[in-house]
Rosetta silent file (secondary structure, phi, psi, omega in degrees, C-alpha in Angstrom):
SEQUENCE: ESGDLSGGLLGRIGGQHLAGIEKTMKWKWLFFAGAVIVFVTSICSFIFVVTRFTWAPATFTTQIFLLIFGCLMMVLDFPIPHPDKKLVQIRDYAYKFLLFMTRFMGRGMWYLFLGTMVFQALWDSGLNWFFAVVFTLYLVCLGVGALVKGWQLSQKLESVREAIVSAGQGAEHYIGRGQSGLSKEQFRVLVEQVTNVQDLFSSDDLDYIINALSFTPYNDGQVSMEECE
SCORE:     score description
SCORE:     0.000 S_00000001
   1 L     0.000  -68.975 -177.791  -45.197   -4.809  -52.544 S_00000001
   2 L   -36.324  -43.688 -142.860  -43.296   -2.786  -49.337 S_00000001
   3 H   -87.302  -14.398  175.400  -46.566   -1.848  -47.988 S_00000001
   4 H   -80.473    4.797  179.690  -48.494   -5.450  -48.132 S_00000001
   5 H  -119.024   -5.877  162.863  -45.709   -7.038  -46.599 S_00000001
   6 H   -84.666  -45.336 -176.016  -45.588   -4.236  -43.914 S_00000001
   7 L   -62.983  -30.744  170.366  -49.063   -3.941  -43.601 S_00000001
   8 L   -80.519  -23.703 -172.897  -48.947   -7.851  -42.870 S_00000001
   9 H   -66.728  -46.016 -172.525  -46.271   -7.752  -40.776 S_00000001
  10 H   -73.152   -7.871  160.623  -48.191   -5.312  -38.428 S_00000001
  11 H   -91.541    7.370 -171.811  -51.300   -7.612  -38.716 S_00000001
  12 L  -102.475  -53.985 -133.585  -48.931  -10.256  -36.894 S_00000001
  13 L   -96.258  100.219  164.371  -46.905   -8.106  -34.582 S_00000001
  14 L   125.294  -53.060 -160.912  -50.094   -8.155  -31.275 S_00000001
  15 H   -97.900  -84.866 -160.504  -51.261  -11.777  -32.510 S_00000001
  16 H   -47.994   -7.527 -179.594  -48.807  -14.745  -32.207 S_00000001
  17 H   -87.533  -59.151  158.284  -47.771  -13.430  -29.618 S_00000001
  18 H   -47.062  -12.709 -171.877  -51.313  -12.344  -27.653 S_00000001
  19 L  -148.642 -166.872 -161.922  -52.245  -15.620  -28.418 S_00000001
  20 H    27.108 -157.937  177.502  -52.027  -19.190  -28.423 S_00000001
  21 H   -48.702   -4.513 -171.701  -49.430  -21.392  -26.289 S_00000001
  22 H   -94.258  -22.570 -117.401  -47.042  -17.630  -26.248 S_00000001
  23 L   -86.607  -43.390  160.974  -50.164  -16.244  -24.740 S_00000001
  24 L   -74.428  141.127 -176.343  -49.123  -16.806  -20.795 S_00000001
  25 H   -88.609  -12.902  155.907  -45.811  -15.836  -19.417 S_00000001
  26 H   -37.470  -71.519  167.654  -46.331  -19.381  -17.560 S_00000001
  27 H  -101.674   28.292  130.400  -45.630  -21.458  -20.399 S_00000001
  28 H   -64.718  -16.932  149.092  -43.495  -19.160  -21.862 S_00000001
  29 H   -63.135  -46.381  168.320  -41.514  -19.860  -18.671 S_00000001
  30 H   -96.134  -33.502  167.834  -41.702  -22.713  -18.999 S_00000001
  31 H   -62.420   -4.110 -165.571  -41.035  -23.593  -22.839 S_00000001
  32 H   -82.394  -39.375 -169.462  -38.328  -20.848  -22.461 S_00000001
  33 H   -53.262  -41.383 -157.518  -36.443  -23.197  -19.325 S_00000001
  34 H   -79.706  -53.867 -159.630  -36.913  -26.140  -22.380 S_00000001
  35 H   -86.313  -10.287  171.572  -35.010  -24.446  -24.818 S_00000001
  36 H   -76.487   -9.181 -173.644  -32.573  -23.010  -22.470 S_00000001
  37 H   -88.687  -26.807 -164.090  -31.868  -26.722  -21.288 S_00000001
  38 H   -81.885  -62.671  165.181  -31.808  -27.687  -25.047 S_00000001
  39 H   -22.192  -88.297 -169.322  -29.006  -25.026  -26.026 S_00000001
  40 H   -44.021  -57.636 -176.360  -26.941  -25.042  -22.933 S_00000001
  41 H   -64.565   -8.541  170.489  -26.790  -29.455  -23.592 S_00000001
  42 H  -105.138  -38.845 -172.210  -25.564  -28.721  -27.604 S_00000001
  43 H   -63.881  -40.244 -151.994  -23.078  -25.959  -26.450 S_00000001
  44 L   -93.092  -65.513 -164.567  -21.370  -28.606  -23.525 S_00000001
  45 H   -60.548  -10.974 -173.412  -21.464  -31.784  -25.762 S_00000001
  46 H   -84.820  -15.282  176.881  -20.215  -29.512  -28.795 S_00000001
  47 H  -133.247   -1.056  165.182  -16.946  -28.795  -27.253 S_00000001
  48 H   -57.681  -54.984 -168.502  -16.940  -31.844  -25.007 S_00000001
  49 H   -58.174  -36.226  154.726  -16.750  -33.366  -28.387 S_00000001
  50 H   -42.859  -72.673  178.492  -14.104  -30.955  -30.034 S_00000001
  51 H   -27.259  -45.772 -154.331  -12.015  -31.329  -27.368 S_00000001
  52 H   -69.281  -63.092  168.748  -11.482  -34.956  -27.124 S_00000001
  53 L   112.101   65.624  171.708   -9.936  -34.887  -31.172 S_00000001
  54 L  -138.466  144.851 -150.941  -12.295  -37.915  -31.863 S_00000001
  55 L   -95.862  107.680  152.139  -13.541  -38.643  -35.185 S_00000001
  56 L  -159.386   73.387 -167.352  -17.612  -38.799  -34.782 S_00000001
  57 L   -25.593  -39.170 -178.502  -19.838  -37.469  -37.544 S_00000001
  58 H   -53.074  -69.823 -173.018  -23.110  -38.851  -36.015 S_00000001
  59 H   -41.469  -41.462  149.468  -22.374  -37.752  -32.649 S_00000001
  60 H   -79.346   -2.090  163.292  -21.650  -33.814  -34.591 S_00000001
  61 H   -94.428  -15.257 -178.782  -24.060  -33.782  -36.405 S_00000001
  62 H   -90.846    3.902   54.058  -26.478  -34.463  -33.596 S_00000001
  63 H    50.668 -130.687  179.264  -24.586  -31.966  -31.885 S_00000001
  64 H   -42.408  -12.998  179.137  -25.790  -29.043  -34.744 S_00000001
  65 H   -94.915  -80.323  168.204  -29.112  -30.427  -34.954 S_00000001
  66 H   -30.419  -69.883  173.362  -29.420  -29.456  -30.884 S_00000001
  67 H   -42.321  -48.445 -159.435  -27.769  -26.180  -31.490 S_00000001
  68 H   -79.948  -37.641 -175.223  -29.278  -24.684  -34.347 S_00000001
  69 H   -83.502  -36.437  158.300  -33.063  -25.696  -32.839 S_00000001
  70 H   -52.263   -2.551  162.335  -32.114  -24.928  -29.318 S_00000001
  71 H   -93.222  -51.966  160.883  -31.424  -21.198  -30.732 S_00000001
  72 H   -35.176  -88.121  178.762  -34.783  -21.628  -32.301 S_00000001
  73 H   -38.311  -22.992 -155.567  -36.774  -22.359  -29.452 S_00000001
  74 H   -89.793  -26.016 -165.663  -35.141  -19.904  -27.299 S_00000001
  75 H   -99.052  -12.371 -166.333  -35.925  -16.546  -29.771 S_00000001
  76 H   -91.334  -16.240  176.712  -39.248  -18.527  -30.519 S_00000001
  77 L  -116.982   14.340 -167.983  -40.332  -18.544  -26.397 S_00000001
  78 L   -62.348  121.862  174.048  -37.861  -15.721  -25.032 S_00000001
  79 L   -62.982   70.470  168.466  -40.571  -14.424  -22.132 S_00000001
  80 L  -106.680  110.108 -159.437  -41.291  -10.873  -23.151 S_00000001
  81 L   -78.374  -12.198 -169.809  -45.152  -10.258  -23.528 S_00000001
  82 L  -138.568   53.957 -169.658  -44.125   -7.217  -26.117 S_00000001
  83 L   -75.312 -166.743 -148.545  -41.403   -8.240  -28.142 S_00000001
  84 L  -126.507  136.523  176.539  -39.754   -5.784  -30.774 S_00000001
  85 H    -6.675  -45.462 -166.373  -41.068   -5.670  -34.488 S_00000001
  86 H   -92.117  -20.880  162.079  -38.048   -7.926  -35.799 S_00000001
  87 H   -49.298  -58.318 -178.457  -38.218  -10.562  -33.172 S_00000001
  88 H   -63.530  -39.001 -165.616  -41.965  -11.342  -34.126 S_00000001
  89 H   -76.430 -101.688 -146.646  -40.944  -11.546  -38.072 S_00000001
  90 L   -13.878  -33.540 -175.535  -38.624  -13.896  -37.120 S_00000001
  91 L  -107.142  -44.307  145.585  -41.011  -16.118  -35.050 S_00000001
  92 H   -22.403  -62.815  173.232  -43.437  -15.626  -37.563 S_00000001
  93 H   -60.360  -31.630 -174.180  -41.426  -17.338  -40.554 S_00000001
  94 H   -77.245  -44.562 -161.078  -40.146  -20.009  -38.141 S_00000001
  95 H   -80.498  -27.280  169.834  -44.037  -20.582  -37.154 S_00000001
  96 H   -47.560  -42.525 -164.620  -44.867  -20.474  -41.108 S_00000001
  97 H   -97.709  -23.563 -158.352  -42.599  -24.136  -41.503 S_00000001
  98 L  -141.048   84.783 -142.235  -43.101  -25.307  -38.339 S_00000001
  99 L   -80.044   -6.321  166.668  -46.506  -24.539  -37.816 S_00000001
 100 H   -26.639  -79.085  169.412  -46.350  -27.527  -34.868 S_00000001
 101 H   -36.459   -5.002  162.960  -44.680  -25.446  -32.356 S_00000001
 102 H   -85.952   -3.233 -167.840  -48.245  -23.488  -32.327 S_00000001
 103 L  -104.397  164.358  178.245  -50.028  -26.654  -30.598 S_00000001
 104 H   -71.555  -61.230 -156.792  -49.915  -27.964  -27.219 S_00000001
 105 H   -61.654  -31.762 -177.087  -49.996  -31.454  -28.827 S_00000001
 106 H   -75.012  -54.155 -146.312  -46.671  -30.489  -31.500 S_00000001
 107 H   -90.211  -20.097  162.535  -44.712  -28.612  -28.634 S_00000001
 108 H   -77.573  -48.447 -161.457  -45.399  -32.027  -26.804 S_00000001
 109 H   -62.140  -55.526 -151.971  -44.488  -34.865  -28.987 S_00000001
 110 H   -82.623   -6.958 -178.317  -41.079  -32.255  -30.241 S_00000001
 111 H   -67.502  -61.818  161.110  -40.548  -31.991  -26.423 S_00000001
 112 H   -46.973  -64.289  166.315  -40.186  -35.853  -25.820 S_00000001
 113 H   -39.501  -30.108 -171.887  -38.213  -35.899  -28.810 S_00000001
 114 H   -88.653  -48.546 -115.923  -35.594  -33.101  -27.345 S_00000001
 115 H  -102.516  -44.113  175.433  -35.709  -35.264  -24.175 S_00000001
 116 H   -69.881  -60.690  172.462  -34.143  -38.381  -25.780 S_00000001
 117 H   -38.296  -48.076 -137.306  -31.382  -36.312  -27.574 S_00000001
 118 H   -77.512  -39.199 -169.093  -30.887  -34.353  -24.789 S_00000001
 119 H   -50.219  -66.368  153.760  -30.404  -37.278  -23.059 S_00000001
 120 H   -44.495  -42.112  179.244  -28.057  -39.338  -25.774 S_00000001
 121 H   -79.052  -68.708 -121.788  -25.236  -36.080  -25.459 S_00000001
 122 H   -76.388  -43.890 -158.827  -25.169  -35.825  -21.741 S_00000001
 123 L  -114.402  -38.638 -161.104  -25.197  -39.467  -20.853 S_00000001
 124 L   -93.683   47.916  146.810  -24.153  -41.871  -23.014 S_00000001
 125 L   -92.412  -19.420  177.919  -20.818  -39.749  -23.920 S_00000001
 126 L    72.254   47.438 -173.500  -20.597  -39.733  -20.688 S_00000001
 127 L   -80.915  -40.542 -178.300  -20.251  -35.806  -20.110 S_00000001
 128 L  -156.052   87.022 -178.054  -22.772  -35.659  -17.035 S_00000001
 129 L   -50.193  -87.392 -141.196  -25.014  -38.700  -15.712 S_00000001
 130 L   -71.296  -42.018  168.996  -26.738  -36.329  -13.390 S_00000001
 131 H   -40.544  -51.297 -143.019  -28.004  -33.329  -16.220 S_00000001
 132 H   -88.578    7.344  135.235  -28.691  -36.065  -18.601 S_00000001
 133 H  -103.254    1.824  167.849  -31.143  -37.118  -15.860 S_00000001
 134 H   -82.903  -62.553 -172.286  -32.478  -33.546  -14.420 S_00000001
 135 L   -46.876  -98.995  176.669  -32.223  -32.075  -18.249 S_00000001
 136 H   -18.047  -45.981 -146.225  -34.023  -35.010  -19.466 S_00000001
 137 H  -117.893    1.465 -168.235  -36.676  -35.889  -16.554 S_00000001
 138 H  -105.454  -60.330 -179.918  -37.391  -31.825  -17.259 S_00000001
 139 H   -49.759  -79.051 -175.586  -38.308  -32.129  -20.593 S_00000001
 140 H   -30.613  -44.939  167.852  -40.575  -34.949  -20.492 S_00000001
 141 H   -63.871  -32.762  152.683  -42.815  -33.304  -18.040 S_00000001
 142 H   -41.914  -40.491 -154.825  -42.883  -30.585  -20.201 S_00000001
 143 H   -71.197  -51.746  171.498  -43.585  -32.892  -23.030 S_00000001
 144 H   -26.384  -73.088  179.251  -46.211  -34.475  -20.757 S_00000001
 145 H   -56.129  -50.889 -171.087  -48.217  -31.400  -19.419 S_00000001
 146 H   -52.490  -21.976  177.836  -48.154  -30.061  -23.107 S_00000001
 147 H  -113.961   31.471 -170.491  -50.247  -33.030  -24.491 S_00000001
 148 H  -103.085  -52.833 -144.104  -52.038  -33.539  -21.275 S_00000001
 149 H   -73.176  -46.064 -162.341  -53.050  -30.095  -21.705 S_00000001
 150 L   -68.251  -22.455  172.249  -53.697  -30.159  -25.495 S_00000001
 151 H   -72.087  -61.282  165.010  -55.661  -33.789  -25.056 S_00000001
 152 H   -35.070  -33.440 -152.381  -57.736  -31.893  -22.331 S_00000001
 153 H  -110.184  -62.636 -179.940  -58.598  -28.978  -24.921 S_00000001
 154 H   -54.454  -45.969  148.292  -59.134  -31.431  -27.385 S_00000001
 155 H   -15.426  -67.461 -175.193  -61.573  -33.659  -25.067 S_00000001
 156 H   -73.994  -73.063 -147.677  -64.122  -30.465  -24.524 S_00000001
 157 H   -58.262  -41.824  155.906  -63.769  -29.033  -27.864 S_00000001
 158 H   -46.219  -78.355 -173.091  -64.920  -32.516  -29.632 S_00000001
 159 H   -20.784  -66.428  162.402  -67.754  -32.524  -27.097 S_00000001
 160 H   -88.989   30.494  160.090  -68.692  -29.346  -28.350 S_00000001
 161 H   -91.203  -25.164 -164.131  -68.683  -30.372  -31.946 S_00000001
 162 H   -82.615    0.135 -172.984  -70.650  -33.167  -31.352 S_00000001
 163 H   -93.673  -45.822  147.802  -73.557  -30.836  -29.626 S_00000001
 164 H   -33.124  -32.175 -173.633  -73.460  -28.841  -32.791 S_00000001
 165 H   -84.621  -76.710  140.318  -73.734  -31.707  -34.690 S_00000001
 166 H     6.401  -50.842  157.204  -76.744  -32.484  -32.570 S_00000001
 167 L   -64.786  -22.488 -174.844  -78.252  -29.363  -33.131 S_00000001
 168 L    56.063   15.938  167.567  -78.308  -30.073  -36.638 S_00000001
 169 L   -73.869  136.036  138.415  -76.994  -26.192  -37.365 S_00000001
 170 L   -59.474  166.972 -166.802  -74.007  -25.412  -39.987 S_00000001
 171 L   -81.403   -2.761 -165.152  -71.194  -23.586  -39.128 S_00000001
 172 L  -106.650  -13.524  175.222  -73.111  -20.625  -41.057 S_00000001
 173 L   -65.665  -39.759 -179.874  -75.876  -21.005  -38.314 S_00000001
 174 L   -94.963  -24.207  -72.681  -73.583  -18.761  -35.894 S_00000001
 175 L  -175.639   99.597  156.103  -71.785  -16.705  -38.370 S_00000001
 176 L   -71.096  161.480 -169.740  -73.843  -13.094  -38.865 S_00000001
 177 L   -72.010  100.507 -174.254  -74.529  -11.446  -41.925 S_00000001
 178 L    96.679    6.204  166.091  -71.314   -9.366  -43.438 S_00000001
 179 L  -113.822  133.364  167.401  -68.759  -11.646  -40.841 S_00000001
 180 L   -52.794  -24.715  154.223  -65.987  -13.474  -41.750 S_00000001
 181 E   172.130 -155.681 -177.687  -66.173  -15.591  -39.025 S_00000001
 182 E   -77.877  106.678  177.964  -66.426  -16.040  -35.036 S_00000001
 183 L   -72.408 -159.909 -172.612  -64.461  -13.571  -32.650 S_00000001
 184 L  -106.578   11.684  146.378  -64.014  -14.886  -29.281 S_00000001
 185 L   -64.839  -72.441  139.498  -66.804  -13.546  -27.504 S_00000001
 186 H     0.943  -55.354  172.944  -68.959  -15.094  -30.109 S_00000001
 187 H   -82.118   -8.143  165.252  -67.221  -18.179  -29.691 S_00000001
 188 H   -69.357  -73.156  165.303  -68.162  -18.319  -25.829 S_00000001
 189 H   -26.744  -67.613 -166.241  -71.877  -17.594  -26.590 S_00000001
 190 H   -43.643  -68.480 -166.017  -71.439  -20.393  -29.259 S_00000001
 191 H   -51.805  -40.701  167.532  -70.049  -22.899  -27.085 S_00000001
 192 H   -43.608  -56.553 -173.482  -72.800  -21.590  -23.990 S_00000001
 193 H   -77.631   -6.290 -172.861  -75.645  -22.329  -26.115 S_00000001
 194 H  -114.402  -34.256  172.287  -74.844  -25.887  -27.653 S_00000001
 195 H   -93.034    6.555 -177.293  -73.423  -27.547  -24.253 S_00000001
 196 L    33.945   73.710 -151.905  -75.570  -25.339  -22.293 S_00000001
 197 L  -148.129  126.261  154.103  -72.186  -25.119  -19.699 S_00000001
 198 L  -102.950  154.771 -147.849  -71.145  -21.637  -18.591 S_00000001
 199 L     0.954   58.021 -171.499  -67.423  -21.274  -18.879 S_00000001
 200 L   -39.519  -44.802 -158.786  -66.683  -24.831  -20.026 S_00000001
 201 L  -138.139  136.048  172.399  -62.933  -23.184  -21.416 S_00000001
 202 L   -57.559 -158.385 -166.346  -61.480  -20.366  -19.864 S_00000001
 203 L   -98.346 -103.473 -174.353  -60.381  -16.669  -21.668 S_00000001
 204 L    21.683  -58.467 -138.681  -56.932  -18.420  -21.839 S_00000001
 205 H   -94.558  -41.361  164.981  -58.225  -21.675  -23.407 S_00000001
 206 H   -47.934  -63.952 -159.628  -60.374  -19.781  -25.959 S_00000001
 207 H   -37.893  -61.397  155.032  -57.240  -18.269  -27.228 S_00000001
 208 H   -72.202   -7.105  105.907  -55.728  -21.554  -27.732 S_00000001
 209 H   -14.774  -25.578  155.826  -58.492  -22.895  -29.203 S_00000001
 210 H   -90.803  -60.093 -164.833  -58.495  -20.194  -31.919 S_00000001
 211 H   -45.331  -51.895  166.333  -54.808  -20.065  -32.325 S_00000001
 212 L   -37.869  -54.590  177.024  -55.419  -24.470  -32.633 S_00000001
 213 L   -91.464   -4.224  167.620  -57.818  -23.936  -35.196 S_00000001
 214 L   -48.398  145.881 -177.101  -55.921  -21.084  -37.750 S_00000001
 215 L  -110.652    7.024 -146.602  -55.946  -23.132  -40.619 S_00000001
 216 L  -160.098  152.929  166.137  -52.211  -19.890  -41.116 S_00000001
 217 L   -73.784  -10.881 -136.254  -49.427  -19.301  -38.292 S_00000001
 218 L  -134.280  116.343 -153.482  -50.979  -16.169  -38.012 S_00000001
 219 L  -117.740  103.541  178.173  -53.818  -15.788  -35.287 S_00000001
 220 L   -88.895   -5.823  174.589  -56.369  -12.960  -36.059 S_00000001
 221 L   104.843   18.418 -167.603  -58.392  -13.620  -33.236 S_00000001
 222 L  -128.230  140.046  150.416  -61.502  -14.827  -35.295 S_00000001
 223 E  -114.175  117.604 -157.827  -62.628  -18.421  -36.167 S_00000001
 224 E   -67.113 -153.813 -140.623  -63.998  -18.432  -39.895 S_00000001
 225 H  -102.132  -67.617 -144.554  -66.572  -20.579  -41.320 S_00000001
 226 H   -61.371  -43.860  157.792  -64.070  -22.860  -42.878 S_00000001
 227 H   -37.477  -60.512 -161.095  -62.278  -23.185  -39.393 S_00000001
 228 H   -76.254  -14.613  163.584  -65.544  -24.049  -37.813 S_00000001
 229 L  -100.002    0.000    0.000  -66.404  -26.799  -40.248 S_00000001
């Protein structure tokens, strides 16, 4: 059993942090900055509420919520290209139960929601109006940017799906005998064949798509037949 667990962990290391929305340092830094904003806001607002000695259970619960998710997001988005095995394991368990965090659309909606929470924590309490506006504006822009990125990829992928349907071929037609799925390069060739368009997706886009099509939070770099369908 320990061997299976070790093998499973080693299979994941180099998977999630090398693919999906965690692949490029640009997105890592943007998401990490958002996580830091949420974490700092939760700490400051928590101290503010506690030191005022007022009975505000709803506000206190909100700050605990922000603190927990701020810490979790900092772990998920810590901007290092080759994280420690323990950090990868924590991320894997988080992704297992928070699969939406591996998708652009999911991240986009999540940061828009957190933007409202941060605004409420800083503005409504009167803690700091300036940072309430600045932090919320950043989180909203980040959320919108992630949503736009996700929508663009979805639209392109939909055009590929329509081209495959128009060709009248099933997913098994594009997967070689003995293969369990399409590799990144094979998927790129498939896209070019059915759309007659070169470089429809960038290398990073292909990683994002393969990650999004995966039925599990563990990215193996392939698109299986079930995922193709």
